[in-house]
mmCIF file of C-alpha atoms in Angstrom:
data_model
loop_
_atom_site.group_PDB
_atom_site.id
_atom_site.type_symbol
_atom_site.label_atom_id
_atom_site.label_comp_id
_atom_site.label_asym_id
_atom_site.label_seq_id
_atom_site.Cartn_x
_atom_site.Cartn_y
_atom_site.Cartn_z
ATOM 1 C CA UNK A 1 -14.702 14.695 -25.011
ATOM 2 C CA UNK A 2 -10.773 13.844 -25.495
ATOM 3 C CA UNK A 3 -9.682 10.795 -23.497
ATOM 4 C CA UNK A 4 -7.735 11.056 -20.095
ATOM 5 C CA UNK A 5 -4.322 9.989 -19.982
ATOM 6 C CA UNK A 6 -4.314 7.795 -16.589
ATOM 7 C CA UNK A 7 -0.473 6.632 -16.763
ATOM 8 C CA UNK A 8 1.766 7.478 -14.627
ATOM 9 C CA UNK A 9 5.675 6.876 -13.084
ATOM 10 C CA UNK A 10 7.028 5.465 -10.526
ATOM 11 C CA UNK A 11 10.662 4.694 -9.883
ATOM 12 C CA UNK A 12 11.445 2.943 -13.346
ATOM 13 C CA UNK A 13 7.984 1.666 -13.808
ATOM 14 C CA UNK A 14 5.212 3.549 -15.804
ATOM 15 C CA UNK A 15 1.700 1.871 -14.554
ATOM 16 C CA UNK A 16 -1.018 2.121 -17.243
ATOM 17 C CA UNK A 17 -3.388 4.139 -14.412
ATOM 18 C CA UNK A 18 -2.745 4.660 -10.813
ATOM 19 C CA UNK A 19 -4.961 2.278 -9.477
ATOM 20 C CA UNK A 20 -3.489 -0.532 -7.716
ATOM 21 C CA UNK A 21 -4.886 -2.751 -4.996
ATOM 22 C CA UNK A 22 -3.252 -2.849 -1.474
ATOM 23 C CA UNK A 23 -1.788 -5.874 -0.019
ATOM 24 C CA UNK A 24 -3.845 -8.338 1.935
ATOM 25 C CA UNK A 25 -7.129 -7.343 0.243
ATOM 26 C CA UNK A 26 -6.762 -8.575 -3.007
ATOM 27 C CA UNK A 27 -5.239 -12.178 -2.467
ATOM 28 C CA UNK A 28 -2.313 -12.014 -4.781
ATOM 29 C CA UNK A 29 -4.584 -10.705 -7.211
ATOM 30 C CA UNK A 30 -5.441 -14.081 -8.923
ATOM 31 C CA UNK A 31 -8.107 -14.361 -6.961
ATOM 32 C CA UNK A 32 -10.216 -11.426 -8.301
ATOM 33 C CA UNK A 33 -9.394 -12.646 -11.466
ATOM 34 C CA UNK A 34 -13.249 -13.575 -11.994
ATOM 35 C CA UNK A 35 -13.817 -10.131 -11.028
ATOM 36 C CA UNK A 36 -11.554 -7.338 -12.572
ATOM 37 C CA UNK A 37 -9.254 -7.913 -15.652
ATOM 38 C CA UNK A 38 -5.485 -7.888 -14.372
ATOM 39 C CA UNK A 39 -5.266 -5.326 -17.009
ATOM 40 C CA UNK A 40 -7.666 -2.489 -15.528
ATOM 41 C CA UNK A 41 -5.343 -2.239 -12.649
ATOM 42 C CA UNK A 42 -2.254 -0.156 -12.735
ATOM 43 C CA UNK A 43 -0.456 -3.101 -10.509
ATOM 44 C CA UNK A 44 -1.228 -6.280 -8.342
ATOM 45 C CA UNK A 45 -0.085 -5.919 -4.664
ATOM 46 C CA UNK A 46 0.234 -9.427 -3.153
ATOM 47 C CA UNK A 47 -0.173 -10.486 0.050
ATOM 48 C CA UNK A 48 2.733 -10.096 2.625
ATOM 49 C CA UNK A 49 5.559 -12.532 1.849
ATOM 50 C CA UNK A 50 7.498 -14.014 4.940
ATOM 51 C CA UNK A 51 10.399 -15.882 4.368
ATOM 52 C CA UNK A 52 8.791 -18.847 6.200
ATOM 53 C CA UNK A 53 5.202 -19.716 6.137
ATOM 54 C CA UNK A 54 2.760 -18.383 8.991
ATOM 55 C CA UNK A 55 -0.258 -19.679 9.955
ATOM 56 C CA UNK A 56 -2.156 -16.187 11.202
ATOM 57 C CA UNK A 57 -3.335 -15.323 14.236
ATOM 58 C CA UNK A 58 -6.585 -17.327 15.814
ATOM 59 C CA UNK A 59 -10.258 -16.737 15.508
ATOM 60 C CA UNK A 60 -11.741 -14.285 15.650
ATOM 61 C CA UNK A 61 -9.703 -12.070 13.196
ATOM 62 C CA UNK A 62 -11.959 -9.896 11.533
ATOM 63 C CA UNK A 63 -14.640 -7.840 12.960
ATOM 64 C CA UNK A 64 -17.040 -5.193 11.283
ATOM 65 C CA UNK A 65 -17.391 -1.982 13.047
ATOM 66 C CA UNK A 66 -19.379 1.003 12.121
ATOM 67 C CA UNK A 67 -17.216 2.673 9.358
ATOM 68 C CA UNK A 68 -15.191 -0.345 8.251
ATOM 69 C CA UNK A 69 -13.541 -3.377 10.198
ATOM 70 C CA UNK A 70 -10.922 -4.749 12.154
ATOM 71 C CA UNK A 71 -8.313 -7.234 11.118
ATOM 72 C CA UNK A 72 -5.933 -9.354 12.866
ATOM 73 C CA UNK A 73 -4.488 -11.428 10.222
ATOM 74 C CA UNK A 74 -1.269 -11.975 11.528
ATOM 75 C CA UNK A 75 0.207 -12.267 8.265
ATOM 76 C CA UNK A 76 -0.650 -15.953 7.510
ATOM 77 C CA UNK A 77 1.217 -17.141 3.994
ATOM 78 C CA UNK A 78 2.178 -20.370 2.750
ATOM 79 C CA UNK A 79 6.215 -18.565 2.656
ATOM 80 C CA UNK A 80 8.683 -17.309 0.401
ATOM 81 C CA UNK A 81 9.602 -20.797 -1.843
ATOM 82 C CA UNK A 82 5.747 -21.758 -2.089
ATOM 83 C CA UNK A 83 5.046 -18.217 -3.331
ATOM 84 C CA UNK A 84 8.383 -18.330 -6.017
ATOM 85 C CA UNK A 85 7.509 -21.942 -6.988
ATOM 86 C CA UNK A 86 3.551 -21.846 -7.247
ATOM 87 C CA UNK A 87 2.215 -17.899 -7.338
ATOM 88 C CA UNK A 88 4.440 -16.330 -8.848
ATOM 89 C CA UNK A 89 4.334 -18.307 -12.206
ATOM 90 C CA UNK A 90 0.693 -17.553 -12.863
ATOM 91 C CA UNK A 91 1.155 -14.007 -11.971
ATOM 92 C CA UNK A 92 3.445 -13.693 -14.485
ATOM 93 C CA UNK A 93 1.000 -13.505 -16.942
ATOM 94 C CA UNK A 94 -1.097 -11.321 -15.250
ATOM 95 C CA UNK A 95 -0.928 -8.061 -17.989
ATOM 96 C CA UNK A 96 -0.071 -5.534 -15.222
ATOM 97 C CA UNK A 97 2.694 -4.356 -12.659
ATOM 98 C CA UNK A 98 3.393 -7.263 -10.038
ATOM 99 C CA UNK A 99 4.329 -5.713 -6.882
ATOM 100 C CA UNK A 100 5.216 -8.228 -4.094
ATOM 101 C CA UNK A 101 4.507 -6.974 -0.338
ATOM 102 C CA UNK A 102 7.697 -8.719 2.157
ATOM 103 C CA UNK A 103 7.697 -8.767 5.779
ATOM 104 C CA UNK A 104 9.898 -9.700 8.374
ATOM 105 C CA UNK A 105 10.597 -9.719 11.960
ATOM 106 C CA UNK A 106 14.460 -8.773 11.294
ATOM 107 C CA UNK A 107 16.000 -6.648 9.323
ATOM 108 C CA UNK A 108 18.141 -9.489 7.912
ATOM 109 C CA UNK A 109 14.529 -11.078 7.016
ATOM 110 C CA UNK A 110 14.177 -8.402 4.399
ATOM 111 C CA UNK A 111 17.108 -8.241 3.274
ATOM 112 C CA UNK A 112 16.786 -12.222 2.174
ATOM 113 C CA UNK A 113 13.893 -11.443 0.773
ATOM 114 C CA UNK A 114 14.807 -8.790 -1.501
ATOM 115 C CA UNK A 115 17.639 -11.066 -2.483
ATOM 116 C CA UNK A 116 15.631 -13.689 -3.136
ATOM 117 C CA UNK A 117 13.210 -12.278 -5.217
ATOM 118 C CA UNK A 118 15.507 -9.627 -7.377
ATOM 119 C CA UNK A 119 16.628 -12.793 -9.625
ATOM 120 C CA UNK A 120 12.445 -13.194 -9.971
ATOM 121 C CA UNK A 121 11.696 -11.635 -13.480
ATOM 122 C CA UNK A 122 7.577 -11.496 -12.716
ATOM 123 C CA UNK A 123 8.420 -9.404 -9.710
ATOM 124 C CA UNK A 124 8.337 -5.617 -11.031
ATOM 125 C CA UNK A 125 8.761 -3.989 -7.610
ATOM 126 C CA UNK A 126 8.705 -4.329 -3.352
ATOM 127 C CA UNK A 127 6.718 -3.356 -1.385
ATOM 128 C CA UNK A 128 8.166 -3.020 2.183
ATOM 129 C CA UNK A 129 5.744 -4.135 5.388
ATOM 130 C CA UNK A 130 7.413 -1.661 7.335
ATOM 131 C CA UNK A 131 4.482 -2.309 10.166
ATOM 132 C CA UNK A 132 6.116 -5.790 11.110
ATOM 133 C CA UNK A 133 7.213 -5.917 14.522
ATOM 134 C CA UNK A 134 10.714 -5.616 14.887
ATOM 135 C CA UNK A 135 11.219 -8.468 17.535
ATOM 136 C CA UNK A 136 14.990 -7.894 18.138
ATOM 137 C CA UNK A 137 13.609 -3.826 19.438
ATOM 138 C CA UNK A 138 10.593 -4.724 21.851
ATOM 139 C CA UNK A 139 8.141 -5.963 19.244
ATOM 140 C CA UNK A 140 7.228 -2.230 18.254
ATOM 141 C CA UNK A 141 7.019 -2.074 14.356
ATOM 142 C CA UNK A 142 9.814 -1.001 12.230
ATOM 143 C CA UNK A 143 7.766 1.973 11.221
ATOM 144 C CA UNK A 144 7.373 3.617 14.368
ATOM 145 C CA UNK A 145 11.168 4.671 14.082
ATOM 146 C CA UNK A 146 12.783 6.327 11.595
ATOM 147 C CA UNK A 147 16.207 5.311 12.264
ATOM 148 C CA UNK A 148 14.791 1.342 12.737
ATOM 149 C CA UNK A 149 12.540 2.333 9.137
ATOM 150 C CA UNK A 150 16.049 3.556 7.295
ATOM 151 C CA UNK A 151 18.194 0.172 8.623
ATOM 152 C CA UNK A 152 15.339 -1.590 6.639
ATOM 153 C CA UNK A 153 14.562 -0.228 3.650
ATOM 154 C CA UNK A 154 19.093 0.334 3.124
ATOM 155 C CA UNK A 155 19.152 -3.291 3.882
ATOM 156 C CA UNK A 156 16.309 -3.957 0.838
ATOM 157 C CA UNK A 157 18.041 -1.447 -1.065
ATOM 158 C CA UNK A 158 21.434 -3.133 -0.767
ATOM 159 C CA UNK A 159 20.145 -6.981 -1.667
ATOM 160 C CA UNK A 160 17.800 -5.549 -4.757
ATOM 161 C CA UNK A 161 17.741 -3.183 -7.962
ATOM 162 C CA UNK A 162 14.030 -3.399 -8.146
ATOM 163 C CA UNK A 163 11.487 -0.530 -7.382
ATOM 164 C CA UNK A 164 11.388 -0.004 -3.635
ATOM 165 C CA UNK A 165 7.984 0.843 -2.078
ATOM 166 C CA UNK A 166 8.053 1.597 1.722
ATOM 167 C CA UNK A 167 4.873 1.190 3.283
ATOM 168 C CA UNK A 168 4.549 3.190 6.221
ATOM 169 C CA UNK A 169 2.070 3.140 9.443
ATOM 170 C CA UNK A 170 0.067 5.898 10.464
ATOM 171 C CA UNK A 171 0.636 4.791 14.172
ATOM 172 C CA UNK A 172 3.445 7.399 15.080
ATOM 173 C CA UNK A 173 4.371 10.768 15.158
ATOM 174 C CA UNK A 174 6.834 12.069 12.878
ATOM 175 C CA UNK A 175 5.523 10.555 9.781
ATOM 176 C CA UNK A 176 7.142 12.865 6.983
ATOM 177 C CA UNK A 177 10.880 12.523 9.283
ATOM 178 C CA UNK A 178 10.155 8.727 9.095
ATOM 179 C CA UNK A 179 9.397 9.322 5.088
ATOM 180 C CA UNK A 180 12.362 11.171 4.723
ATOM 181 C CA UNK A 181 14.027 8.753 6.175
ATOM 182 C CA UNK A 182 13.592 5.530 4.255
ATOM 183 C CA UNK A 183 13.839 8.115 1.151
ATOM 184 C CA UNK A 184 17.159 8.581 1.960
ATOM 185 C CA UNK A 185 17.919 5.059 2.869
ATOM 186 C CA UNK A 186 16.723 4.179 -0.769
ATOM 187 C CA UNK A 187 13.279 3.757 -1.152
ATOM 188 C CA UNK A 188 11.551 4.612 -4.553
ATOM 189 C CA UNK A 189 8.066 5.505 -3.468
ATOM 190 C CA UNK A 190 5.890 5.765 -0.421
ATOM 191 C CA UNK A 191 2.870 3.887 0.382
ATOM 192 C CA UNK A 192 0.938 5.713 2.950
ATOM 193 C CA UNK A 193 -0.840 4.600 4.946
ATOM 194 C CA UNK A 194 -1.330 0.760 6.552
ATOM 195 C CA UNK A 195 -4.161 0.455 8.838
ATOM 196 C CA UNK A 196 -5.290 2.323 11.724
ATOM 197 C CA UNK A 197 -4.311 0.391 15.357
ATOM 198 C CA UNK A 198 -8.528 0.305 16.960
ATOM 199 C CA UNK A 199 -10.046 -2.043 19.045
ATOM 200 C CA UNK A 200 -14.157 -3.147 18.958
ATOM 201 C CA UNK A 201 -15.570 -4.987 21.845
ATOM 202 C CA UNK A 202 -19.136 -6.388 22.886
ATOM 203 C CA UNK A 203 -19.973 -4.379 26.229
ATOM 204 C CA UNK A 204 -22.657 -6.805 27.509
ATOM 205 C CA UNK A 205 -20.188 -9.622 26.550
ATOM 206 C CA UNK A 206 -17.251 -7.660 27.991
ATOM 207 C CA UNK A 207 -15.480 -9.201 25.019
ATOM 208 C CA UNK A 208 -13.545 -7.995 22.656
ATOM 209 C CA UNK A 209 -13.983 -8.693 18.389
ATOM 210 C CA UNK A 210 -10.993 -10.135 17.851
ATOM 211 C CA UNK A 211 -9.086 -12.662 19.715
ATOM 212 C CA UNK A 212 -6.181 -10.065 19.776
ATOM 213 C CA UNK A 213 -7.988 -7.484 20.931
ATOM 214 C CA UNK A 214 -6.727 -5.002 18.542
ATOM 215 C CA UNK A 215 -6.280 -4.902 15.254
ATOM 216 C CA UNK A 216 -5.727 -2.649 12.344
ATOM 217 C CA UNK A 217 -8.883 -0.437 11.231
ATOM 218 C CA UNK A 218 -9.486 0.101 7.766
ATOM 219 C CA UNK A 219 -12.792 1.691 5.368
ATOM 220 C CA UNK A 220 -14.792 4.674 4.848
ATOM 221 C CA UNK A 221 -13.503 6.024 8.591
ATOM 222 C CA UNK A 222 -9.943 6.176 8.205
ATOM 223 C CA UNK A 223 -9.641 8.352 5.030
ATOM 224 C CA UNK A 224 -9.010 11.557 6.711
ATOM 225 C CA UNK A 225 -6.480 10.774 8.991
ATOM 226 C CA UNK A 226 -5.089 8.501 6.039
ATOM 227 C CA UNK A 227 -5.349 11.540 3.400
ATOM 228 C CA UNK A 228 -3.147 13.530 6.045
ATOM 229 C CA UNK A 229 -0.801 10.836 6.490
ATOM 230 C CA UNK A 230 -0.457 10.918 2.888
ATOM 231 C CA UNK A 231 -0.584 14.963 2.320
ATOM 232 C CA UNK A 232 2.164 14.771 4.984
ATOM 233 C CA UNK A 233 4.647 12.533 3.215
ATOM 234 C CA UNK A 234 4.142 14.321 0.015
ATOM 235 C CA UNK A 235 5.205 16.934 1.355
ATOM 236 C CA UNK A 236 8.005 15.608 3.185
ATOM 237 C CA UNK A 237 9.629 13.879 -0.060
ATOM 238 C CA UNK A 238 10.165 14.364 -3.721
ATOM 239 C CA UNK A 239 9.556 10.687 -4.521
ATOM 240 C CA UNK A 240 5.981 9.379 -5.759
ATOM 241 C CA UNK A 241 3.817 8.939 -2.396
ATOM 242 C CA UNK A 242 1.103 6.303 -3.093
ATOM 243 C CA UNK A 243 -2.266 6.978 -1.087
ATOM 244 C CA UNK A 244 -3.814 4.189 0.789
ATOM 245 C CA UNK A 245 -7.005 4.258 3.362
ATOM 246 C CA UNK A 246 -11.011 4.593 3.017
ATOM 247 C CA UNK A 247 -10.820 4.863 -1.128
ATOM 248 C CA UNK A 248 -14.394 3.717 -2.185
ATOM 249 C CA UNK A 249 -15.226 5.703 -5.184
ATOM 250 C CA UNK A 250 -13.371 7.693 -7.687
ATOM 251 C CA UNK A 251 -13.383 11.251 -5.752
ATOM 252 C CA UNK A 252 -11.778 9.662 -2.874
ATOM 253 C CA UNK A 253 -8.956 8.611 -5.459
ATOM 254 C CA UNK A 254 -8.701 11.537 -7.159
ATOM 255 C CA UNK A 255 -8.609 13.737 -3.504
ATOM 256 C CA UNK A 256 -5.558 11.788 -2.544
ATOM 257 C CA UNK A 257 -3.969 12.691 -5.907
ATOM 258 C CA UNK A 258 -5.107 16.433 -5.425
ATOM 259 C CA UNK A 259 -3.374 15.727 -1.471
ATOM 260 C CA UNK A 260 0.327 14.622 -3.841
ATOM 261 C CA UNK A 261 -0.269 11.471 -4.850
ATOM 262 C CA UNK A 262 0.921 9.910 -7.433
ATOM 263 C CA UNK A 263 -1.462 6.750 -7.061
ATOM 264 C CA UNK A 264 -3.594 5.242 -4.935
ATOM 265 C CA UNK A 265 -4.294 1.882 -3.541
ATOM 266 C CA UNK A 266 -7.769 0.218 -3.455
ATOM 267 C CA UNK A 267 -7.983 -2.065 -0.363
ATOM 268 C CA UNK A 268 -11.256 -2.934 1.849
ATOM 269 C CA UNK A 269 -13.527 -1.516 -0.311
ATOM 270 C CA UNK A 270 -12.849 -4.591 -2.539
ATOM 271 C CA UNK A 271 -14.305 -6.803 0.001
ATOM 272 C CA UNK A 272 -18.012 -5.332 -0.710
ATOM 273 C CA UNK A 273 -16.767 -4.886 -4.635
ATOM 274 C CA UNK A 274 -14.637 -6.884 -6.014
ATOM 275 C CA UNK A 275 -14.737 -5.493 -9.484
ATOM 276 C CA UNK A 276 -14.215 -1.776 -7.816
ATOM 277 C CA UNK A 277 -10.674 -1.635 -8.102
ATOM 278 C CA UNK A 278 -11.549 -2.264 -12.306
ATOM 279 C CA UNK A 279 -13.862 0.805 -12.159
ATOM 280 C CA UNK A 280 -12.391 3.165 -10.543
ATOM 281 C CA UNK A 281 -9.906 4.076 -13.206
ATOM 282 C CA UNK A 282 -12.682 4.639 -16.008
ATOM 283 C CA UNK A 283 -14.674 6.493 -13.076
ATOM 284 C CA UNK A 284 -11.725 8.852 -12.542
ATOM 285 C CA UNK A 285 -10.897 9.241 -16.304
ATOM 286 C CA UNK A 286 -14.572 10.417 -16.513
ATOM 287 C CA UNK A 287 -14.618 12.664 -13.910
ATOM 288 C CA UNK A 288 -11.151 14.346 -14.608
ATOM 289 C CA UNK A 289 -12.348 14.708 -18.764
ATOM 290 C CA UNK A 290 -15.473 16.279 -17.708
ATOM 291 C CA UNK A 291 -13.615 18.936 -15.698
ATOM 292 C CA UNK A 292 -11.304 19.825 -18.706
ATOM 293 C CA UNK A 293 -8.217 17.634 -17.344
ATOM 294 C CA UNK A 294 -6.058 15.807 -19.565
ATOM 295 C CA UNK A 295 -4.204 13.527 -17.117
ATOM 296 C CA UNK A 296 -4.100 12.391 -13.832
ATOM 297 C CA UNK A 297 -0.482 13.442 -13.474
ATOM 298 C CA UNK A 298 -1.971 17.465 -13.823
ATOM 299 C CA UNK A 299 -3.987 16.760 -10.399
ATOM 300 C CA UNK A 300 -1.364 15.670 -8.337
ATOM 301 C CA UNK A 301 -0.384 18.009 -5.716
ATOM 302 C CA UNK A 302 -2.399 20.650 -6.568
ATOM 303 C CA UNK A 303 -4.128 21.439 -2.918
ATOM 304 C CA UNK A 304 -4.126 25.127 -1.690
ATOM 305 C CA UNK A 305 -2.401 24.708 1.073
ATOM 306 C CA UNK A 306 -0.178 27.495 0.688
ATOM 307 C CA UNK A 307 2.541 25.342 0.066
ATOM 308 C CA UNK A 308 5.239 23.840 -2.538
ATOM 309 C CA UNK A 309 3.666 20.436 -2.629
ATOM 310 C CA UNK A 310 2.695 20.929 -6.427
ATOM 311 C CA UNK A 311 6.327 21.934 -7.025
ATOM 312 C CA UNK A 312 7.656 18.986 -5.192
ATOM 313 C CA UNK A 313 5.224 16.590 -7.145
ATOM 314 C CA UNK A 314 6.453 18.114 -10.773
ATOM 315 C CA UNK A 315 10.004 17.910 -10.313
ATOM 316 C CA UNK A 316 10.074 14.147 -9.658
#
């Protein structure tokens, strides 16, 4: 049986496979280091950066539910100069793609960012927390508009030449105008989709899971409303859309690619296996050989819908 060929593009970047691991599940990826090889991974997603550091929202914060759990982080980080002067040094070395996750309250928050960290040689790409609230507009995220998405992502674009990922929310209607959108405002790839907004409470209690109340849902439960997030901005763009929700095994992968992905990220399934992220890439090069496939790039797009999204995925 001939080996699969796993690589694949994106923007300027050609990742070894297309397994990477999504932000704020994988530490900066230095963490797992004890776990899975820097080097089985098509690229590291850190944490979300914030220009200044955050201490997170209070306890409780996560909560299990049925088919996954609820978070409510709050994006706590030590900052932008603790993660250029300590983190970023030692992920250098890492032997993969380092893509660095921002986040802001402002657009002008990104944009210093992206300045910031273009001069940052071990920084191979952006990702964009387009889910931040956007506290100058009511507090409702930056991706819930596509005009609010676009004034973020042109703002990136204009302080940076690096790879632009724009990580979009499944919380909204319109998601392939919204993808258009920041595709035409400059992003280089999609990442769909962040978590799920759901709420868990305690009925005899009366109290909810988190101190929040809700949070962002994640696991097993959200992958088919996060696979149609995803088939939706493939379709919607001809830049590389990058799947992301309820992956825990190599068909779920591979399914996202057949949606018109070009990769996939590998999030909360890394809690319960923190080597998965490693495996999956050998898993899907053994499934795809066995089915006569020679590369993951021949899957993508290739759903019978009865539409172009195969043609749209081979032209980029």
């Amino acid at each position: 049986m001939s080996a699969c060929d796993l690589s694949v593009r994106i923007a300027s970047l050609v990742l070894r496979n297309p397994v990477l691991s999504a932000s704020g599940t994988y530490g900066h990826g230095l963490e797992m280091g004890v776990f899975t090889a820097a080097a089985e991974l098509g690229a590291w997603v850190s944490k979300t950066v914030t220009l200044e550091p955050r201490g997170g929202n209070p306890a409780p914060r996560i909560c299990e539910t049925e088919a996954g759990l609820l978070n409510s982080i709050g994006l706590e980080n030590r900052g932008l100069e603790h993660y250029i002067a300590h983190t970023l040094p030692l992920m250098a070395a890492a032997d993969t793609v380092v893509v660095t996750n921002i986040g802001g309250e402002r657009v002008q928050d990104f944009a210093e960012l992206a300045r910031r960290l273009d001069g940052e040689s071990a920084v191979d790409a952006l990702e964009v927390n387009l889910s931040c609230p956007n506290v100058q507009g009511g507090k409702l995220p930056f991706a819930t508009d596509r005009v609010l998405a676009a004034e973020v992502v042109r703002a990136v674009r204009a302080a940076t030449h690096k790879p632009i990922f724009a990580k979009l929310s499944p919380n909204t209607a319109g998601l392939g105008e919204i993808a258009r959108a920041v595709e035409g405002a400059g992003a280089d790839a999609i990442t769909a989709v962040n978590t799920l907004l759901g709420l868990a409470l305690d009925w005899r209690t009366r109290r909810p899971g988190l101190a929040t109340v809700q949070g962002g849902y994640s696991g097993p439960g959200i992958k088919p409303v996060a696979l149609r997030c995803a088939w939706e901005c493939a379709r919607a763009v001809r830049i590389p859309v990058i799947g992301c929700g309820g992956i825990q095994d190599a068909a779920d992968a591979l399914e996202y690619l057949v949606a018109g992905c070009t990769a996939v990220q590998v999030g909360t399934a890394s809690f319960a296996d923190p080597a998965l992220p490693g495996k999956l890439a050998r898993e899907m090069a053994s499934l795809l050989a066995a089915q006569g496939i020679g590369s993951a790039r021949e899957l993508c797009g290739t759903i019978h819908d009865g539409r172009e999204a195969r043609d749209a995925v081979q032209a980029r």
